[in-house]
Amino acid sequence: MEAKSLLEPTNSRTKAPEHADRKLISIVTPFYNEEDSIVDCVESIRAIFSSELSEYDYEHIFCDNCSTDGTLSILKKIASEDPRVKIIVNSRNFGILKNTYNGVLATSGDAILLFLPVDLQDPPELLPELLRYWRDGYEVVYGMRAQREEHLILKSARKLYYRLLSRLTYVNYPPDAGDFQLVDRKVLDAMRRIDDAQPFMRLMTFDVGFRSKGVKYTWRARKHGKSRNQLSHMFGQGLNGIISFSGAPVRIALLCGFAISALSVVYAFAVMVLTLTGHVATISGVPTIIAALFFFGGVQLFFLGLIGEYIVAIFNQVRKKPLVIERERINFDGNG
């Protein structure tokens, strides 16, 4: 499968802009084994910037999470003909969150679209509207997934999680906002100052502040294949969001411990009173004790695991490991 036959030839090489005030827009697309979708993604952005957004320059940065199919070969062929297509190739799969944020840090635009999925579930056609609000002075313009074209159970689970996250976090985070956000360069400069080993980008933009505006849209179903983001990975990403931006779980554990201790004291006092007044002759209580032991043991293990998640987060932070290790970059200054 050759990219050249699927893409219109382009003569655009790196040129000085015709006007000094032309703005550069950066778009970041992470991918892993997406050879069926990659050409459509490149073409969709190219078409938008050649028509509705012709007054802007752009760079489209693709972040390869060590794909094992032909996606990278296709993309390299495209990049050899179009310098606006840039590629970061990782040495291994570092996960979608780190992979995407590493690409965001490599951008040089005046405004940055933090995440455009290669399968186009977040619609690139929304970009002109996002840019319009950006020109009006909003530093963060975020997409809100008002509708989702996915299975009812998964859709309901996502809605429940994001509303829970919005309630638990100290950040003023609007539910249904994802990583599909256009941010000003000053926002990214502020995000760079957050040294986070597990970057949860969709909340980082709200954590740094600035004026924001939401735009509702429909999150579309995939056209090709299945998502490589497995359920276990999504669970880990969701837990990371809560751990990174909320101390509420630990406080809930503290309150639960206090409440259970208080109930135990009340129960013990009630049993003592009933025994002394003769209302309870004998108390065998063996089944009650066994049930209570299992219950309290389960509660303790749950909260130990919860505290363990915070300890792991601290451990990852103090090790100061790089976000990703790159194998190569293509079409960035100084190479390719």
Short mmCIF file of C-alpha atoms in Angstrom, two decimals:
data_model
loop_
_atom_site.label_atom_id
_atom_site.label_comp_id
_atom_site.label_asym_id
_atom_site.label_seq_id
_atom_site.Cartn_x
_atom_site.Cartn_y
_atom_site.Cartn_z
CA MET A 1 0.00 0.00 0.00
CA GLU A 2 1.77 3.17 -1.19
CA ALA A 3 0.85 6.53 0.21
CA LYS A 4 1.77 8.34 -3.01
CA SER A 5 -1.11 6.81 -4.93
CA LEU A 6 -3.56 7.80 -2.21
CA LEU A 7 -2.46 11.37 -1.65
CA GLU A 8 -2.41 14.27 -4.05
CA PRO A 9 1.19 15.35 -4.74
CA THR A 10 2.31 18.46 -2.96
CA ASN A 11 5.08 20.86 -3.86
CA SER A 12 5.03 22.51 -0.46
CA ARG A 13 8.45 22.52 1.15
CA THR A 14 9.48 24.67 4.07
CA LYS A 15 8.93 28.25 2.94
CA ALA A 16 9.00 31.63 4.58
CA PRO A 17 5.44 32.78 5.20
CA GLU A 18 4.04 35.30 2.75
CA HIS A 19 3.02 37.56 5.63
CA ALA A 20 4.92 37.99 8.84
CA ASP A 21 1.71 37.78 10.86
CA ARG A 22 0.60 34.38 9.57
CA LYS A 23 -0.09 32.13 12.54
CA LEU A 24 1.22 28.60 12.82
CA ILE A 25 -1.22 25.96 14.08
CA SER A 26 0.14 22.71 15.52
CA ILE A 27 -1.87 19.49 15.45
CA VAL A 28 -0.82 16.39 17.41
CA THR A 29 -1.93 12.89 16.43
CA PRO A 30 -0.69 9.84 18.36
CA PHE A 31 -1.01 6.44 16.71
CA TYR A 32 -0.31 2.75 17.03
CA ASN A 33 -0.97 0.34 14.15
CA GLU A 34 -3.35 2.57 12.18
CA GLU A 35 -2.41 1.89 8.55
CA ASP A 36 -6.08 1.91 7.48
CA SER A 37 -6.73 5.36 8.96
CA ILE A 38 -3.50 7.32 8.58
CA VAL A 39 -4.05 8.60 5.03
CA ASP A 40 -7.56 9.86 5.80
CA CYS A 41 -6.21 11.72 8.82
CA VAL A 42 -3.47 13.47 6.82
CA GLU A 43 -5.86 14.34 4.00
CA SER A 44 -8.57 15.71 6.28
CA ILE A 45 -6.21 18.27 7.80
CA ARG A 46 -4.67 19.13 4.45
CA ALA A 47 -8.11 19.77 2.94
CA ILE A 48 -9.22 22.02 5.81
CA PHE A 49 -6.10 24.17 5.71
CA SER A 50 -6.20 24.49 1.93
CA SER A 51 -9.80 25.77 2.02
CA GLU A 52 -11.33 27.16 5.22
CA LEU A 53 -8.04 27.87 7.00
CA SER A 54 -5.84 28.98 4.11
CA GLU A 55 -4.71 32.07 6.06
CA TYR A 56 -2.85 29.81 8.52
CA ASP A 57 0.31 27.74 8.30
CA TYR A 58 0.28 24.39 10.06
CA GLU A 59 2.37 21.48 11.24
CA HIS A 60 0.88 18.03 11.79
CA ILE A 61 2.92 16.04 14.30
CA PHE A 62 2.38 12.28 14.35
CA CYS A 63 3.60 10.33 17.40
CA ASP A 64 4.31 6.67 16.66
CA ASN A 65 4.05 4.44 19.73
CA CYS A 66 6.27 1.77 18.15
CA SER A 67 3.78 0.47 15.57
CA THR A 68 4.30 -3.04 14.21
CA ASP A 69 2.30 -2.71 10.97
CA GLY A 70 2.89 -0.55 7.90
CA THR A 71 1.64 2.75 9.34
CA LEU A 72 5.08 4.28 9.82
CA SER A 73 6.22 3.37 6.30
CA ILE A 74 3.14 5.02 4.81
CA LEU A 75 3.63 8.11 6.94
CA LYS A 76 7.33 8.39 6.08
CA LYS A 77 6.44 8.40 2.40
CA ILE A 78 3.93 11.20 2.99
CA ALA A 79 6.42 13.17 5.11
CA SER A 80 9.07 12.95 2.37
CA GLU A 81 6.71 14.92 0.10
CA ASP A 82 5.17 17.27 2.67
CA PRO A 83 7.37 18.91 5.36
CA ARG A 84 4.29 19.97 7.30
CA VAL A 85 3.91 16.32 8.29
CA LYS A 86 6.32 15.59 11.14
CA ILE A 87 6.93 12.30 12.89
CA ILE A 88 8.21 11.28 16.31
CA VAL A 89 9.05 7.57 16.56
CA ASN A 90 9.24 6.05 20.03
CA SER A 91 11.66 3.27 20.97
CA ARG A 92 8.76 1.29 22.49
CA ASN A 93 5.11 1.71 23.44
CA PHE A 94 4.95 4.21 26.31
CA GLY A 95 1.14 4.48 26.48
CA ILE A 96 -1.16 7.00 24.86
CA LEU A 97 -0.95 9.68 27.58
CA LYS A 98 2.84 10.01 27.60
CA ASN A 99 3.05 9.57 23.84
CA THR A 100 0.57 12.37 23.17
CA TYR A 101 2.03 14.81 25.69
CA ASN A 102 5.55 14.28 24.35
CA GLY A 103 4.25 15.28 20.92
CA VAL A 104 2.56 18.35 22.39
CA LEU A 105 5.85 19.45 23.96
CA ALA A 106 7.50 19.22 20.52
CA THR A 107 5.09 21.71 18.90
CA SER A 108 6.08 25.21 17.80
CA GLY A 109 2.69 26.70 16.84
CA ASP A 110 0.97 29.84 18.08
CA ALA A 111 -2.00 27.60 18.90
CA ILE A 112 -1.96 23.85 19.47
CA LEU A 113 -4.64 21.23 18.93
CA LEU A 114 -3.56 18.92 21.74
CA PHE A 115 -5.09 15.75 20.34
CA LEU A 116 -6.58 14.73 17.02
CA PRO A 117 -7.29 10.99 16.95
CA VAL A 118 -6.05 9.23 13.85
CA ASP A 119 -9.46 7.58 13.43
CA LEU A 120 -11.09 11.05 13.42
CA GLN A 121 -13.61 10.25 16.16
CA ASP A 122 -13.10 13.85 17.27
CA PRO A 123 -14.05 15.77 14.10
CA PRO A 124 -11.32 17.91 12.48
CA GLU A 125 -14.15 19.88 10.79
CA LEU A 126 -14.58 21.59 14.18
CA LEU A 127 -11.13 23.18 13.97
CA PRO A 128 -12.28 26.40 12.18
CA GLU A 129 -14.78 27.04 14.99
CA LEU A 130 -12.16 26.38 17.66
CA LEU A 131 -9.82 28.81 15.96
CA ARG A 132 -12.55 31.43 15.75
CA TYR A 133 -12.98 31.39 19.53
CA TRP A 134 -9.19 31.45 19.93
CA ARG A 135 -9.02 34.61 17.82
CA ASP A 136 -11.73 36.08 20.05
CA GLY A 137 -9.39 35.80 23.02
CA TYR A 138 -10.09 32.40 24.58
CA GLU A 139 -6.80 30.69 25.45
CA VAL A 140 -8.40 27.25 25.93
CA VAL A 141 -11.12 26.11 23.53
CA TYR A 142 -12.22 22.60 24.42
CA GLY A 143 -14.54 20.15 22.73
CA MET A 144 -17.45 18.76 24.75
CA ARG A 145 -18.70 15.32 23.75
CA ALA A 146 -22.43 16.00 23.92
CA GLN A 147 -23.23 12.79 22.04
CA ARG A 148 -21.24 9.58 21.67
CA GLU A 149 -21.62 7.01 18.93
CA GLU A 150 -20.69 3.98 21.02
CA HIS A 151 -22.20 1.12 23.03
CA LEU A 152 -24.63 2.20 25.75
CA ILE A 153 -22.71 0.54 28.59
CA LEU A 154 -19.38 2.12 27.67
CA LYS A 155 -21.03 5.47 27.03
CA SER A 156 -22.73 5.39 30.44
CA ALA A 157 -19.49 4.37 32.17
CA ARG A 158 -17.62 7.29 30.60
CA LYS A 159 -20.32 9.78 31.59
CA LEU A 160 -20.32 8.49 35.17
CA TYR A 161 -16.53 8.68 35.41
CA TYR A 162 -16.18 12.21 34.06
CA ARG A 163 -18.90 13.50 36.34
CA LEU A 164 -17.23 11.79 39.28
CA LEU A 165 -13.88 13.29 38.25
CA SER A 166 -15.43 16.74 37.96
CA ARG A 167 -16.84 16.46 41.50
CA LEU A 168 -13.67 15.05 43.09
CA THR A 169 -10.97 17.20 41.53
CA TYR A 170 -9.88 20.60 42.82
CA VAL A 171 -9.77 21.82 39.20
CA ASN A 172 -12.80 23.48 37.63
CA TYR A 173 -13.22 20.72 35.07
CA PRO A 174 -16.30 20.56 32.81
CA PRO A 175 -17.63 17.01 32.35
CA ASP A 176 -17.44 15.57 28.80
CA ALA A 177 -14.31 17.58 27.95
CA GLY A 178 -11.53 15.41 26.53
CA ASP A 179 -8.07 16.01 25.08
CA PHE A 180 -9.59 17.50 21.92
CA GLN A 181 -8.64 21.05 22.92
CA LEU A 182 -7.10 24.02 21.15
CA VAL A 183 -4.80 25.98 23.45
CA ASP A 184 -2.76 29.14 23.08
CA ARG A 185 1.04 28.99 23.21
CA LYS A 186 1.00 30.71 26.63
CA VAL A 187 -1.12 27.84 28.00
CA LEU A 188 1.38 25.25 26.78
CA ASP A 189 4.23 27.31 28.25
CA ALA A 190 2.41 27.17 31.60
CA MET A 191 1.81 23.43 31.23
CA ARG A 192 5.54 22.87 30.70
CA ARG A 193 6.12 24.13 34.24
CA ILE A 194 4.10 21.22 35.63
CA ASP A 195 6.62 18.44 36.18
CA ASP A 196 4.30 15.43 36.12
CA ALA A 197 5.55 11.90 35.48
CA GLN A 198 2.02 10.79 34.54
CA PRO A 199 0.58 13.73 32.57
CA PHE A 200 -3.22 13.83 32.45
CA MET A 201 -3.46 16.50 29.80
CA ARG A 202 -7.20 17.15 29.74
CA LEU A 203 -7.07 18.45 33.31
CA MET A 204 -3.69 20.16 33.04
CA THR A 205 -5.15 22.81 30.74
CA PHE A 206 -7.76 23.72 33.35
CA ASP A 207 -5.24 23.47 36.17
CA VAL A 208 -3.13 26.30 34.71
CA GLY A 209 -6.18 28.54 34.32
CA PHE A 210 -6.80 31.09 31.52
CA ARG A 211 -10.05 31.90 29.71
CA SER A 212 -11.83 28.86 28.33
CA LYS A 213 -14.75 28.10 26.04
CA GLY A 214 -16.55 24.83 25.36
CA VAL A 215 -17.86 23.66 21.99
CA LYS A 216 -20.31 20.76 21.82
CA TYR A 217 -20.00 18.04 19.20
CA THR A 218 -20.73 14.39 18.50
CA TRP A 219 -17.96 11.90 19.19
CA ARG A 220 -18.08 9.61 16.18
CA ALA A 221 -17.69 5.87 15.83
CA ARG A 222 -14.48 4.53 14.30
CA LYS A 223 -14.43 3.96 10.57
CA HIS A 224 -11.64 1.39 10.56
CA GLY A 225 -10.83 -1.44 12.96
CA LYS A 226 -11.04 -1.38 16.73
CA SER A 227 -9.54 0.90 19.34
CA ARG A 228 -6.09 -0.17 20.59
CA ASN A 229 -6.86 1.47 23.94
CA GLN A 230 -7.86 -1.58 25.96
CA LEU A 231 -10.31 -1.53 28.86
CA SER A 232 -7.50 -2.13 31.38
CA HIS A 233 -5.58 0.82 29.93
CA MET A 234 -8.65 3.06 30.13
CA PHE A 235 -9.13 2.05 33.77
CA GLY A 236 -5.52 2.94 34.53
CA GLN A 237 -5.82 6.28 32.74
CA GLY A 238 -9.01 7.09 34.61
CA LEU A 239 -7.48 6.22 37.97
CA ASN A 240 -4.45 8.34 37.10
CA GLY A 241 -6.72 11.34 36.54
CA ILE A 242 -8.26 11.01 39.99
CA ILE A 243 -4.96 10.34 41.78
CA SER A 244 -3.17 13.24 40.04
CA PHE A 245 -5.82 15.89 40.59
CA SER A 246 -7.67 14.94 43.74
CA GLY A 247 -6.94 14.17 47.37
CA ALA A 248 -10.58 13.23 47.92
CA PRO A 249 -10.05 9.42 47.93
CA VAL A 250 -7.62 9.64 50.87
CA ARG A 251 -9.98 11.97 52.74
CA ILE A 252 -12.86 9.57 52.08
CA ALA A 253 -10.72 6.74 53.50
CA LEU A 254 -10.07 8.85 56.60
CA LEU A 255 -13.77 9.59 57.06
CA CYS A 256 -14.74 5.95 56.51
CA GLY A 257 -12.18 4.82 59.08
CA PHE A 258 -13.48 7.35 61.57
CA ALA A 259 -17.11 6.36 60.91
CA ILE A 260 -16.42 2.62 61.25
CA SER A 261 -14.48 3.18 64.47
CA ALA A 262 -17.31 5.30 65.88
CA LEU A 263 -19.91 2.65 64.97
CA SER A 264 -17.75 -0.03 66.62
CA VAL A 265 -17.63 1.97 69.86
CA VAL A 266 -21.40 2.54 69.76
CA TYR A 267 -22.02 -1.16 69.08
CA ALA A 268 -19.72 -2.22 71.95
CA PHE A 269 -21.43 0.22 74.32
CA ALA A 270 -24.89 -1.01 73.28
CA VAL A 271 -23.91 -4.65 73.84
CA MET A 272 -22.50 -3.80 77.27
CA VAL A 273 -25.68 -1.96 78.30
CA LEU A 274 -27.93 -4.76 77.03
CA THR A 275 -25.84 -7.36 78.86
CA LEU A 276 -25.80 -5.45 82.16
CA THR A 277 -29.57 -4.82 82.05
CA GLY A 278 -30.30 -8.48 81.35
CA HIS A 279 -31.83 -7.96 77.94
CA VAL A 280 -29.18 -10.20 76.41
CA ALA A 281 -28.44 -13.33 78.38
CA THR A 282 -25.57 -14.78 76.33
CA ILE A 283 -23.84 -13.60 73.24
CA SER A 284 -22.34 -16.34 71.10
CA GLY A 285 -21.62 -13.97 68.20
CA VAL A 286 -19.33 -16.32 66.26
CA PRO A 287 -21.00 -15.73 62.83
CA THR A 288 -21.11 -11.99 63.55
CA ILE A 289 -17.41 -11.92 64.42
CA ILE A 290 -16.45 -13.87 61.28
CA ALA A 291 -18.54 -11.61 59.04
CA ALA A 292 -17.10 -8.52 60.71
CA LEU A 293 -13.53 -9.78 60.27
CA PHE A 294 -14.04 -10.37 56.55
CA PHE A 295 -15.77 -7.01 56.15
CA PHE A 296 -13.14 -4.97 57.96
CA GLY A 297 -10.35 -6.95 56.28
CA GLY A 298 -11.81 -6.08 52.89
CA VAL A 299 -12.16 -2.43 53.83
CA GLN A 300 -8.54 -2.31 55.02
CA LEU A 301 -7.22 -3.96 51.85
CA PHE A 302 -9.23 -1.58 49.68
CA PHE A 303 -7.86 1.52 51.37
CA LEU A 304 -4.34 0.10 51.51
CA GLY A 305 -4.54 -0.35 47.74
CA LEU A 306 -5.83 3.19 47.37
CA ILE A 307 -2.99 4.61 49.43
CA GLY A 308 -0.64 2.38 47.42
CA GLU A 309 -1.74 4.14 44.22
CA TYR A 310 -0.65 7.47 45.67
CA ILE A 311 2.67 5.92 46.77
CA VAL A 312 3.26 4.56 43.25
CA ALA A 313 2.51 8.01 41.84
CA ILE A 314 5.11 9.51 44.22
CA PHE A 315 7.58 6.76 43.31
CA ASN A 316 7.18 7.43 39.58
CA GLN A 317 7.58 11.15 40.16
CA VAL A 318 10.80 11.02 42.19
CA ARG A 319 12.53 8.68 39.70
CA LYS A 320 12.52 11.51 37.12
CA LYS A 321 12.32 9.17 34.14
CA PRO A 322 11.79 10.76 30.70
CA LEU A 323 8.25 10.80 29.32
CA VAL A 324 9.31 8.68 26.35
CA ILE A 325 12.53 7.61 24.67
CA GLU A 326 12.57 8.52 20.99
CA ARG A 327 14.15 6.51 18.22
CA GLU A 328 14.01 9.27 15.62
CA ARG A 329 12.34 12.48 14.50
CA ILE A 330 11.41 13.31 10.92
CA ASN A 331 10.92 16.79 9.37
CA PHE A 332 11.87 18.63 12.55
CA ASP A 333 14.52 21.35 12.41
CA GLY A 334 17.95 19.84 12.10
CA ASN A 335 16.88 16.53 10.54
CA GLY A 336 14.99 14.92 7.72
#
